Short mmCIF file of N, CA and C in Angstrom, two decimals:
data_model
loop_
_atom_site.label_atom_id
_atom_site.label_comp_id
_atom_site.label_asym_id
_atom_site.label_seq_id
_atom_site.Cartn_x
_atom_site.Cartn_y
_atom_site.Cartn_z
N UNK A 1152 50.86 15.78 -8.18
CA UNK A 1152 51.71 15.07 -7.25
C UNK A 1152 53.16 15.25 -7.68
N UNK A 1153 54.03 15.51 -6.74
CA UNK A 1153 55.45 15.69 -6.99
C UNK A 1153 56.18 14.38 -6.67
N UNK A 1154 57.00 13.91 -7.62
CA UNK A 1154 57.78 12.69 -7.43
C UNK A 1154 59.25 13.08 -7.48
N UNK A 1155 60.00 12.69 -6.44
CA UNK A 1155 61.42 13.01 -6.37
C UNK A 1155 62.20 11.95 -7.15
N UNK A 1156 62.83 12.38 -8.25
CA UNK A 1156 63.56 11.45 -9.10
C UNK A 1156 64.94 11.11 -8.55
N UNK A 1157 65.47 11.91 -7.64
CA UNK A 1157 66.80 11.64 -7.11
C UNK A 1157 66.82 10.33 -6.31
N UNK A 1158 65.71 9.99 -5.67
CA UNK A 1158 65.63 8.71 -4.95
C UNK A 1158 65.74 7.54 -5.90
N UNK A 1159 65.10 7.64 -7.05
CA UNK A 1159 65.13 6.56 -8.03
C UNK A 1159 66.50 6.49 -8.69
N UNK A 1160 67.13 7.64 -8.90
CA UNK A 1160 68.43 7.68 -9.55
C UNK A 1160 69.57 7.29 -8.62
N UNK A 1161 69.29 6.98 -7.37
CA UNK A 1161 70.36 6.61 -6.44
C UNK A 1161 70.91 5.22 -6.73
N UNK A 1162 70.13 4.35 -7.40
CA UNK A 1162 70.58 2.99 -7.71
C UNK A 1162 70.45 2.78 -9.21
N UNK A 1163 71.55 2.41 -9.87
CA UNK A 1163 71.53 2.19 -11.31
C UNK A 1163 70.64 1.00 -11.64
N UNK A 1164 69.75 1.20 -12.61
CA UNK A 1164 68.86 0.12 -13.04
C UNK A 1164 67.59 0.00 -12.21
N UNK A 1165 67.41 0.88 -11.25
CA UNK A 1165 66.22 0.81 -10.40
C UNK A 1165 64.96 1.17 -11.21
N UNK A 1166 63.91 0.37 -11.01
CA UNK A 1166 62.62 0.61 -11.65
C UNK A 1166 61.59 0.74 -10.55
N UNK A 1167 60.80 1.80 -10.62
CA UNK A 1167 59.79 2.02 -9.59
C UNK A 1167 58.43 2.20 -10.26
N UNK A 1168 57.47 1.40 -9.83
CA UNK A 1168 56.09 1.52 -10.31
C UNK A 1168 55.31 2.34 -9.30
N UNK A 1169 54.61 3.34 -9.80
CA UNK A 1169 53.89 4.27 -8.93
C UNK A 1169 52.47 4.40 -9.44
N UNK A 1170 51.51 4.37 -8.53
CA UNK A 1170 50.13 4.72 -8.85
C UNK A 1170 49.82 5.99 -8.06
N UNK A 1171 49.44 7.02 -8.79
CA UNK A 1171 49.20 8.31 -8.15
C UNK A 1171 47.94 8.93 -8.74
N UNK A 1172 47.25 9.75 -7.96
CA UNK A 1172 46.05 10.40 -8.49
C UNK A 1172 46.42 11.59 -9.38
N UNK A 1173 45.55 11.88 -10.35
CA UNK A 1173 45.66 13.10 -11.14
C UNK A 1173 44.85 14.14 -10.38
N UNK A 1174 45.51 15.18 -9.87
CA UNK A 1174 44.89 16.08 -8.90
C UNK A 1174 44.36 17.39 -9.47
N UNK A 1175 44.59 17.67 -10.74
CA UNK A 1175 44.09 18.93 -11.30
C UNK A 1175 42.57 18.89 -11.43
N UNK A 1176 41.92 19.99 -11.12
CA UNK A 1176 40.46 20.08 -11.22
C UNK A 1176 40.02 20.72 -12.54
N UNK A 1177 40.94 21.41 -13.20
CA UNK A 1177 40.63 22.02 -14.50
C UNK A 1177 41.93 22.18 -15.29
N UNK A 1178 41.76 22.31 -16.61
CA UNK A 1178 42.88 22.52 -17.52
C UNK A 1178 42.53 23.71 -18.39
N UNK A 1179 43.45 24.64 -18.53
CA UNK A 1179 43.23 25.81 -19.37
C UNK A 1179 43.98 25.61 -20.68
N UNK A 1180 43.22 25.75 -21.78
CA UNK A 1180 43.80 25.58 -23.11
C UNK A 1180 43.21 26.64 -24.03
N UNK A 1181 44.05 27.41 -24.67
CA UNK A 1181 43.65 28.49 -25.59
C UNK A 1181 42.66 29.44 -24.94
N UNK A 1182 42.90 29.79 -23.70
CA UNK A 1182 42.05 30.73 -22.98
C UNK A 1182 40.74 30.15 -22.50
N UNK A 1183 40.53 28.84 -22.68
CA UNK A 1183 39.29 28.19 -22.29
C UNK A 1183 39.58 27.24 -21.11
N UNK A 1184 38.80 27.37 -20.05
CA UNK A 1184 38.98 26.50 -18.90
C UNK A 1184 38.07 25.29 -19.04
N UNK A 1185 38.67 24.09 -18.99
CA UNK A 1185 37.94 22.84 -19.11
C UNK A 1185 38.00 22.11 -17.78
N UNK A 1186 36.83 21.80 -17.23
CA UNK A 1186 36.76 21.12 -15.94
C UNK A 1186 37.05 19.63 -16.10
N UNK A 1187 37.76 19.08 -15.12
CA UNK A 1187 38.01 17.63 -15.10
C UNK A 1187 36.81 16.99 -14.42
N UNK A 1188 36.05 16.21 -15.19
CA UNK A 1188 34.87 15.56 -14.63
C UNK A 1188 35.25 14.26 -13.92
N UNK A 1189 36.17 13.50 -14.51
CA UNK A 1189 36.58 12.22 -13.94
C UNK A 1189 38.03 11.97 -14.32
N UNK A 1190 38.76 11.37 -13.41
CA UNK A 1190 40.14 10.97 -13.73
C UNK A 1190 40.46 9.69 -12.99
N UNK A 1191 41.24 8.84 -13.64
CA UNK A 1191 41.66 7.59 -13.01
C UNK A 1191 43.09 7.76 -12.49
N UNK A 1192 43.54 6.77 -11.76
CA UNK A 1192 44.91 6.79 -11.25
C UNK A 1192 45.90 6.82 -12.41
N UNK A 1193 47.02 7.47 -12.21
CA UNK A 1193 48.09 7.47 -13.19
C UNK A 1193 49.00 6.30 -12.85
N UNK A 1194 49.11 5.35 -13.80
CA UNK A 1194 50.04 4.23 -13.64
C UNK A 1194 51.36 4.64 -14.25
N UNK A 1195 52.37 4.74 -13.42
CA UNK A 1195 53.65 5.32 -13.82
C UNK A 1195 54.77 4.33 -13.55
N UNK A 1196 55.68 4.21 -14.51
CA UNK A 1196 56.89 3.42 -14.34
C UNK A 1196 58.08 4.34 -14.58
N UNK A 1197 58.93 4.49 -13.57
CA UNK A 1197 60.12 5.33 -13.67
C UNK A 1197 61.33 4.41 -13.60
N UNK A 1198 62.19 4.49 -14.63
CA UNK A 1198 63.36 3.61 -14.71
C UNK A 1198 64.62 4.44 -14.78
N UNK A 1199 65.60 4.08 -13.96
CA UNK A 1199 66.91 4.71 -14.02
C UNK A 1199 67.75 3.89 -14.99
N UNK A 1200 68.08 4.47 -16.14
CA UNK A 1200 68.80 3.73 -17.17
C UNK A 1200 70.31 3.92 -17.08
N UNK A 1201 70.77 4.62 -16.06
CA UNK A 1201 72.20 4.82 -15.85
C UNK A 1201 72.66 6.18 -16.36
N UNK A 1202 73.82 6.61 -15.89
CA UNK A 1202 74.43 7.87 -16.30
C UNK A 1202 73.48 9.04 -16.17
N UNK A 1203 72.73 9.09 -15.06
CA UNK A 1203 71.80 10.19 -14.76
C UNK A 1203 70.74 10.37 -15.84
N UNK A 1204 70.26 9.25 -16.35
CA UNK A 1204 69.19 9.26 -17.34
C UNK A 1204 68.00 8.47 -16.78
N UNK A 1205 66.80 9.00 -17.04
CA UNK A 1205 65.58 8.42 -16.51
C UNK A 1205 64.56 8.28 -17.64
N UNK A 1206 63.85 7.16 -17.65
CA UNK A 1206 62.74 6.96 -18.57
C UNK A 1206 61.45 6.94 -17.76
N UNK A 1207 60.46 7.67 -18.25
CA UNK A 1207 59.16 7.76 -17.57
C UNK A 1207 58.09 7.28 -18.54
N UNK A 1208 57.34 6.28 -18.11
CA UNK A 1208 56.28 5.74 -18.94
C UNK A 1208 55.02 5.66 -18.10
N UNK A 1209 53.88 6.05 -18.70
CA UNK A 1209 52.66 6.03 -17.91
C UNK A 1209 51.41 6.09 -18.76
N UNK A 1210 50.29 5.86 -18.08
CA UNK A 1210 48.99 5.95 -18.74
C UNK A 1210 47.92 6.30 -17.71
N UNK A 1211 46.87 6.93 -18.21
CA UNK A 1211 45.73 7.29 -17.39
C UNK A 1211 44.56 7.62 -18.30
N UNK A 1212 43.40 7.81 -17.70
CA UNK A 1212 42.21 8.24 -18.43
C UNK A 1212 41.61 9.43 -17.71
N UNK A 1213 41.23 10.45 -18.51
CA UNK A 1213 40.67 11.68 -17.96
C UNK A 1213 39.49 12.09 -18.83
N UNK A 1214 38.38 12.49 -18.20
CA UNK A 1214 37.22 13.04 -18.91
C UNK A 1214 37.15 14.53 -18.61
N UNK A 1215 37.13 15.34 -19.68
CA UNK A 1215 37.03 16.79 -19.54
C UNK A 1215 35.68 17.28 -20.03
N UNK A 1216 35.19 18.36 -19.43
CA UNK A 1216 34.00 19.05 -19.92
C UNK A 1216 34.49 20.23 -20.75
N UNK A 1217 34.24 20.15 -22.07
CA UNK A 1217 34.72 21.17 -23.01
C UNK A 1217 33.50 21.81 -23.67
N UNK A 1218 33.55 23.09 -23.91
CA UNK A 1218 32.44 23.81 -24.54
C UNK A 1218 32.31 23.43 -26.01
N UNK A 1219 31.06 23.21 -26.43
CA UNK A 1219 30.76 22.96 -27.85
C UNK A 1219 31.14 24.20 -28.65
N UNK A 1220 31.75 24.00 -29.80
CA UNK A 1220 32.19 25.13 -30.61
C UNK A 1220 31.04 25.90 -31.25
N UNK A 1221 29.84 25.32 -31.30
CA UNK A 1221 28.71 26.01 -31.92
C UNK A 1221 27.74 26.60 -30.89
N UNK A 1222 27.36 25.80 -29.87
CA UNK A 1222 26.32 26.27 -28.94
C UNK A 1222 26.86 26.57 -27.54
N UNK A 1223 28.12 26.31 -27.29
CA UNK A 1223 28.80 26.57 -26.01
C UNK A 1223 28.32 25.67 -24.87
N UNK A 1224 27.55 24.63 -25.17
CA UNK A 1224 27.13 23.68 -24.15
C UNK A 1224 28.30 22.79 -23.74
N UNK A 1225 28.25 22.24 -22.53
CA UNK A 1225 29.32 21.39 -22.02
C UNK A 1225 29.25 20.01 -22.69
N UNK A 1226 30.39 19.53 -23.17
CA UNK A 1226 30.50 18.23 -23.82
C UNK A 1226 31.55 17.43 -23.07
N UNK A 1227 31.21 16.19 -22.71
CA UNK A 1227 32.15 15.31 -22.03
C UNK A 1227 33.06 14.66 -23.09
N UNK A 1228 34.36 14.91 -22.98
CA UNK A 1228 35.34 14.39 -23.94
C UNK A 1228 36.33 13.50 -23.19
N UNK A 1229 36.37 12.20 -23.53
CA UNK A 1229 37.31 11.30 -22.85
C UNK A 1229 38.71 11.36 -23.49
N UNK A 1230 39.72 11.27 -22.66
CA UNK A 1230 41.11 11.22 -23.11
C UNK A 1230 41.75 9.97 -22.52
N UNK A 1231 42.34 9.14 -23.37
CA UNK A 1231 43.14 8.01 -22.91
C UNK A 1231 44.59 8.41 -23.18
N UNK A 1232 45.31 8.67 -22.12
CA UNK A 1232 46.64 9.25 -22.21
C UNK A 1232 47.71 8.18 -22.01
N UNK A 1233 48.63 8.10 -22.95
CA UNK A 1233 49.84 7.28 -22.83
C UNK A 1233 51.02 8.18 -23.10
N UNK A 1234 52.05 8.10 -22.28
CA UNK A 1234 53.22 8.94 -22.51
C UNK A 1234 54.49 8.16 -22.22
N UNK A 1235 55.55 8.59 -22.87
CA UNK A 1235 56.88 8.02 -22.68
C UNK A 1235 57.87 9.16 -22.82
N UNK A 1236 58.64 9.40 -21.79
CA UNK A 1236 59.60 10.51 -21.77
C UNK A 1236 60.97 9.99 -21.35
N UNK A 1237 62.00 10.54 -21.99
CA UNK A 1237 63.38 10.26 -21.58
C UNK A 1237 63.97 11.57 -21.07
N UNK A 1238 64.51 11.52 -19.87
CA UNK A 1238 65.13 12.71 -19.28
C UNK A 1238 66.61 12.44 -19.07
N UNK A 1239 67.43 13.40 -19.48
CA UNK A 1239 68.88 13.29 -19.33
C UNK A 1239 69.33 14.42 -18.41
N UNK A 1240 69.84 14.05 -17.23
CA UNK A 1240 70.28 15.04 -16.25
C UNK A 1240 71.78 15.31 -16.31
N UNK A 1241 72.44 14.90 -17.39
CA UNK A 1241 73.85 15.22 -17.58
C UNK A 1241 73.93 16.66 -18.05
N UNK A 1242 74.24 17.55 -17.13
CA UNK A 1242 74.16 18.97 -17.40
C UNK A 1242 75.42 19.56 -18.01
N UNK A 1243 76.39 18.72 -18.43
CA UNK A 1243 77.59 19.26 -19.06
C UNK A 1243 77.29 19.75 -20.46
N UNK A 1244 76.39 19.07 -21.15
CA UNK A 1244 76.05 19.43 -22.52
C UNK A 1244 75.05 20.59 -22.49
N UNK A 1245 75.34 21.65 -23.26
CA UNK A 1245 74.49 22.83 -23.28
C UNK A 1245 73.10 22.51 -23.82
N UNK A 1246 73.03 21.58 -24.80
CA UNK A 1246 71.73 21.19 -25.35
C UNK A 1246 70.87 20.50 -24.28
N UNK A 1247 71.49 19.67 -23.44
CA UNK A 1247 70.74 18.99 -22.38
C UNK A 1247 70.20 20.00 -21.37
N UNK A 1248 70.99 21.01 -21.06
CA UNK A 1248 70.54 22.05 -20.13
C UNK A 1248 69.34 22.80 -20.71
N UNK A 1249 69.44 23.17 -21.98
CA UNK A 1249 68.33 23.90 -22.62
C UNK A 1249 67.08 23.04 -22.72
N UNK A 1250 67.25 21.75 -23.00
CA UNK A 1250 66.09 20.86 -23.10
C UNK A 1250 65.39 20.73 -21.75
N UNK A 1251 66.15 20.60 -20.67
CA UNK A 1251 65.54 20.50 -19.34
C UNK A 1251 64.86 21.80 -18.94
N UNK A 1252 65.38 22.95 -19.38
CA UNK A 1252 64.75 24.23 -19.07
C UNK A 1252 63.42 24.37 -19.80
N UNK A 1253 63.29 23.75 -21.00
CA UNK A 1253 62.07 23.84 -21.77
C UNK A 1253 60.95 22.97 -21.20
N UNK A 1254 61.32 21.95 -20.45
CA UNK A 1254 60.33 21.03 -19.88
C UNK A 1254 59.77 21.66 -18.62
N UNK A 1255 58.46 21.90 -18.59
CA UNK A 1255 57.87 22.59 -17.44
C UNK A 1255 57.47 21.64 -16.31
N UNK A 1256 57.51 20.34 -16.53
CA UNK A 1256 57.09 19.40 -15.50
C UNK A 1256 58.24 18.85 -14.66
N UNK A 1257 59.48 19.31 -14.93
CA UNK A 1257 60.63 18.91 -14.13
C UNK A 1257 61.27 20.15 -13.55
N UNK A 1258 61.44 20.16 -12.21
CA UNK A 1258 62.13 21.24 -11.53
C UNK A 1258 63.25 20.60 -10.72
N UNK A 1259 64.47 20.80 -11.17
CA UNK A 1259 65.65 20.12 -10.63
C UNK A 1259 65.42 18.61 -10.74
N UNK A 1260 65.19 17.89 -9.63
CA UNK A 1260 64.95 16.44 -9.69
C UNK A 1260 63.52 16.09 -9.28
N UNK A 1261 62.64 17.08 -9.27
CA UNK A 1261 61.24 16.84 -8.90
C UNK A 1261 60.38 16.79 -10.17
N UNK A 1262 59.60 15.73 -10.30
CA UNK A 1262 58.70 15.54 -11.43
C UNK A 1262 57.29 15.89 -10.99
N UNK A 1263 56.67 16.85 -11.67
CA UNK A 1263 55.28 17.23 -11.39
C UNK A 1263 54.40 16.39 -12.31
N UNK A 1264 53.81 15.36 -11.76
CA UNK A 1264 53.02 14.40 -12.53
C UNK A 1264 51.79 15.04 -13.14
N UNK A 1265 51.15 15.97 -12.44
CA UNK A 1265 49.96 16.64 -12.97
C UNK A 1265 50.29 17.45 -14.23
N UNK A 1266 51.41 18.17 -14.22
CA UNK A 1266 51.80 18.93 -15.41
C UNK A 1266 52.18 18.03 -16.58
N UNK A 1267 52.78 16.89 -16.28
CA UNK A 1267 53.13 15.93 -17.33
C UNK A 1267 51.87 15.41 -18.02
N UNK A 1268 50.86 15.04 -17.24
CA UNK A 1268 49.60 14.55 -17.80
C UNK A 1268 48.88 15.69 -18.52
N UNK A 1269 48.89 16.89 -17.96
CA UNK A 1269 48.25 18.04 -18.60
C UNK A 1269 48.86 18.30 -19.97
N UNK A 1270 50.19 18.24 -20.08
CA UNK A 1270 50.85 18.44 -21.37
C UNK A 1270 50.42 17.38 -22.38
N UNK A 1271 50.28 16.13 -21.93
CA UNK A 1271 49.84 15.06 -22.83
C UNK A 1271 48.41 15.29 -23.29
N UNK A 1272 47.55 15.79 -22.41
CA UNK A 1272 46.16 16.10 -22.79
C UNK A 1272 46.13 17.22 -23.82
N UNK A 1273 46.91 18.27 -23.59
CA UNK A 1273 46.93 19.42 -24.51
C UNK A 1273 47.42 18.99 -25.89
N UNK A 1274 48.39 18.08 -25.95
CA UNK A 1274 48.85 17.59 -27.24
C UNK A 1274 47.77 16.78 -27.97
N UNK A 1275 46.85 16.19 -27.22
CA UNK A 1275 45.80 15.35 -27.79
C UNK A 1275 44.46 16.09 -27.90
N UNK A 1276 44.47 17.40 -27.65
CA UNK A 1276 43.23 18.18 -27.61
C UNK A 1276 42.59 18.23 -29.00
N UNK A 1277 41.27 18.01 -29.09
CA UNK A 1277 40.61 18.03 -30.40
C UNK A 1277 40.55 19.44 -30.99
N UNK A 1278 40.57 19.49 -32.32
CA UNK A 1278 40.49 20.78 -33.01
C UNK A 1278 39.12 21.40 -32.85
N UNK A 1279 38.08 20.58 -32.90
CA UNK A 1279 36.71 21.06 -32.83
C UNK A 1279 35.91 20.09 -31.97
N UNK A 1280 35.09 20.64 -31.08
CA UNK A 1280 34.23 19.84 -30.21
C UNK A 1280 32.79 20.23 -30.49
N UNK A 1281 31.96 19.24 -30.81
CA UNK A 1281 30.54 19.48 -31.05
C UNK A 1281 29.72 18.58 -30.13
N UNK A 1282 28.60 19.12 -29.63
CA UNK A 1282 27.72 18.32 -28.78
C UNK A 1282 27.00 17.26 -29.61
N UNK A 1283 26.74 17.54 -30.88
CA UNK A 1283 26.20 16.56 -31.83
C UNK A 1283 26.54 17.05 -33.23
N UNK A 1284 26.51 16.14 -34.19
CA UNK A 1284 26.86 16.52 -35.56
C UNK A 1284 25.87 17.51 -36.16
N UNK A 1285 24.63 17.49 -35.68
CA UNK A 1285 23.62 18.41 -36.21
C UNK A 1285 23.34 19.58 -35.27
N UNK A 1286 24.33 19.98 -34.49
CA UNK A 1286 24.18 21.12 -33.58
C UNK A 1286 23.89 22.37 -34.40
N UNK A 1287 22.85 23.10 -34.00
CA UNK A 1287 22.43 24.30 -34.73
C UNK A 1287 23.13 25.56 -34.24
N UNK A 1288 23.76 25.50 -33.09
CA UNK A 1288 24.52 26.64 -32.59
C UNK A 1288 23.65 27.71 -31.95
N UNK A 1289 24.16 28.93 -31.95
CA UNK A 1289 23.49 30.08 -31.35
C UNK A 1289 22.98 31.01 -32.45
N UNK A 1290 21.89 31.72 -32.16
CA UNK A 1290 21.38 32.73 -33.09
C UNK A 1290 22.38 33.87 -33.17
N UNK A 1291 22.66 34.32 -34.39
CA UNK A 1291 23.62 35.41 -34.58
C UNK A 1291 23.13 36.73 -34.00
N UNK A 1292 21.81 36.89 -33.91
CA UNK A 1292 21.26 38.17 -33.44
C UNK A 1292 21.03 38.20 -31.94
N UNK A 1293 20.27 37.22 -31.41
CA UNK A 1293 19.87 37.30 -30.01
C UNK A 1293 20.63 36.34 -29.10
N UNK A 1294 21.36 35.37 -29.65
CA UNK A 1294 22.15 34.45 -28.83
C UNK A 1294 21.39 33.26 -28.29
N UNK A 1295 20.17 33.03 -28.74
CA UNK A 1295 19.38 31.89 -28.29
C UNK A 1295 20.03 30.59 -28.77
N UNK A 1296 20.05 29.59 -27.89
CA UNK A 1296 20.54 28.27 -28.27
C UNK A 1296 19.48 27.64 -29.18
N UNK A 1297 19.78 27.50 -30.46
CA UNK A 1297 18.81 27.02 -31.44
C UNK A 1297 18.53 25.52 -31.32
N UNK A 1298 19.30 24.81 -30.52
CA UNK A 1298 19.01 23.39 -30.25
C UNK A 1298 17.83 23.26 -29.28
N UNK A 1299 17.62 24.26 -28.44
CA UNK A 1299 16.60 24.19 -27.40
C UNK A 1299 15.37 25.03 -27.72
N UNK A 1300 15.54 26.20 -28.29
CA UNK A 1300 14.45 27.14 -28.55
C UNK A 1300 14.55 27.70 -29.96
N UNK A 1301 13.42 28.22 -30.43
CA UNK A 1301 13.40 28.98 -31.68
C UNK A 1301 13.30 30.45 -31.32
N UNK A 1302 13.83 31.29 -32.16
CA UNK A 1302 13.72 32.73 -31.91
C UNK A 1302 12.98 33.38 -33.08
N UNK A 1303 12.60 34.62 -32.91
CA UNK A 1303 11.85 35.34 -33.94
C UNK A 1303 12.75 36.23 -34.79
N UNK A 1304 14.04 36.02 -34.73
CA UNK A 1304 14.97 36.84 -35.49
C UNK A 1304 14.92 36.45 -36.97
N UNK A 1305 15.28 37.39 -37.82
CA UNK A 1305 15.34 37.11 -39.24
C UNK A 1305 16.48 36.12 -39.49
N UNK A 1306 16.16 35.02 -40.15
CA UNK A 1306 17.16 33.97 -40.32
C UNK A 1306 17.88 34.04 -41.65
N UNK A 1307 17.53 35.00 -42.47
CA UNK A 1307 18.17 35.07 -43.79
C UNK A 1307 19.24 36.15 -43.85
N UNK A 1308 20.03 36.25 -42.83
CA UNK A 1308 21.13 37.22 -42.88
C UNK A 1308 22.23 36.62 -43.76
N UNK A 1309 22.47 37.26 -44.88
CA UNK A 1309 23.44 36.75 -45.84
C UNK A 1309 24.77 37.45 -45.67
N UNK A 1310 25.79 36.72 -46.00
CA UNK A 1310 27.14 37.27 -45.99
C UNK A 1310 27.27 38.20 -47.19
N UNK A 1311 27.62 39.46 -46.99
CA UNK A 1311 27.70 40.40 -48.11
C UNK A 1311 28.73 39.98 -49.16
N UNK A 1312 29.70 39.17 -48.78
CA UNK A 1312 30.70 38.72 -49.74
C UNK A 1312 30.10 37.73 -50.75
N UNK A 1313 28.95 37.15 -50.39
CA UNK A 1313 28.30 36.18 -51.26
C UNK A 1313 27.20 36.81 -52.12
N UNK A 1314 27.08 38.11 -52.14
CA UNK A 1314 26.00 38.80 -52.85
C UNK A 1314 26.03 38.51 -54.35
N UNK A 1315 27.21 38.45 -54.94
CA UNK A 1315 27.31 38.18 -56.37
C UNK A 1315 26.82 36.78 -56.70
N UNK A 1316 27.15 35.83 -55.90
CA UNK A 1316 26.68 34.46 -56.12
C UNK A 1316 25.18 34.38 -55.92
N UNK A 1317 24.67 35.08 -54.93
CA UNK A 1317 23.22 35.10 -54.68
C UNK A 1317 22.48 35.67 -55.89
N UNK A 1318 23.04 36.67 -56.53
CA UNK A 1318 22.43 37.24 -57.74
C UNK A 1318 22.35 36.19 -58.86
N UNK A 1319 23.38 35.38 -58.98
CA UNK A 1319 23.38 34.33 -60.01
C UNK A 1319 22.27 33.32 -59.72
N UNK A 1320 22.12 32.90 -58.46
CA UNK A 1320 21.06 31.96 -58.09
C UNK A 1320 19.69 32.57 -58.36
N UNK A 1321 19.50 33.82 -58.01
CA UNK A 1321 18.22 34.48 -58.26
C UNK A 1321 17.90 34.54 -59.75
N UNK A 1322 18.91 34.73 -60.58
CA UNK A 1322 18.73 34.80 -62.03
C UNK A 1322 18.24 33.47 -62.59
N UNK A 1323 18.77 32.35 -62.04
CA UNK A 1323 18.40 31.04 -62.55
C UNK A 1323 17.13 30.48 -61.94
N UNK A 1324 16.59 31.12 -60.90
CA UNK A 1324 15.33 30.68 -60.30
C UNK A 1324 14.16 30.85 -61.27
N UNK A 1325 14.27 31.83 -62.14
CA UNK A 1325 13.18 32.15 -63.06
C UNK A 1325 13.04 31.09 -64.14
N UNK A 1326 14.02 30.28 -64.35
CA UNK A 1326 13.98 29.27 -65.41
C UNK A 1326 13.14 28.10 -65.03
#
């Protein structure tokens, strides 16, 4: 949803409360597309603090379907998003101009609410997603999901870098 900030900035001290839907159906992060399973309304407060400065505060909840890092199964991951942004539209200062150019959710005086929420989700994205702590993952040889089925592949494929350590263990087995 696009929100025109120039209307809010027309009156000094104006505060506008907005409830708007989060309209994105998927979010792409690190080359992985995550589907939005559920999203709640975005509760947004936009305040004109004077001198062409705006404060944006909001919150929402979004559930994404993210692939498990071991078995690639879909995992529902909830995000509770809170954000607070200060925008300065005084374009005389070169730093202010560069800062506004770096922000992808503001185009002139239009605020793209979906991109703002997407950026907040990406900042809160988990490093690793697992369907369960004891996820067995996929077979290295045939690709079978080991949580659901067993395969007949040889399961003792050792890392060649660990061969020296394996020799030490074999030596002490005889004791």
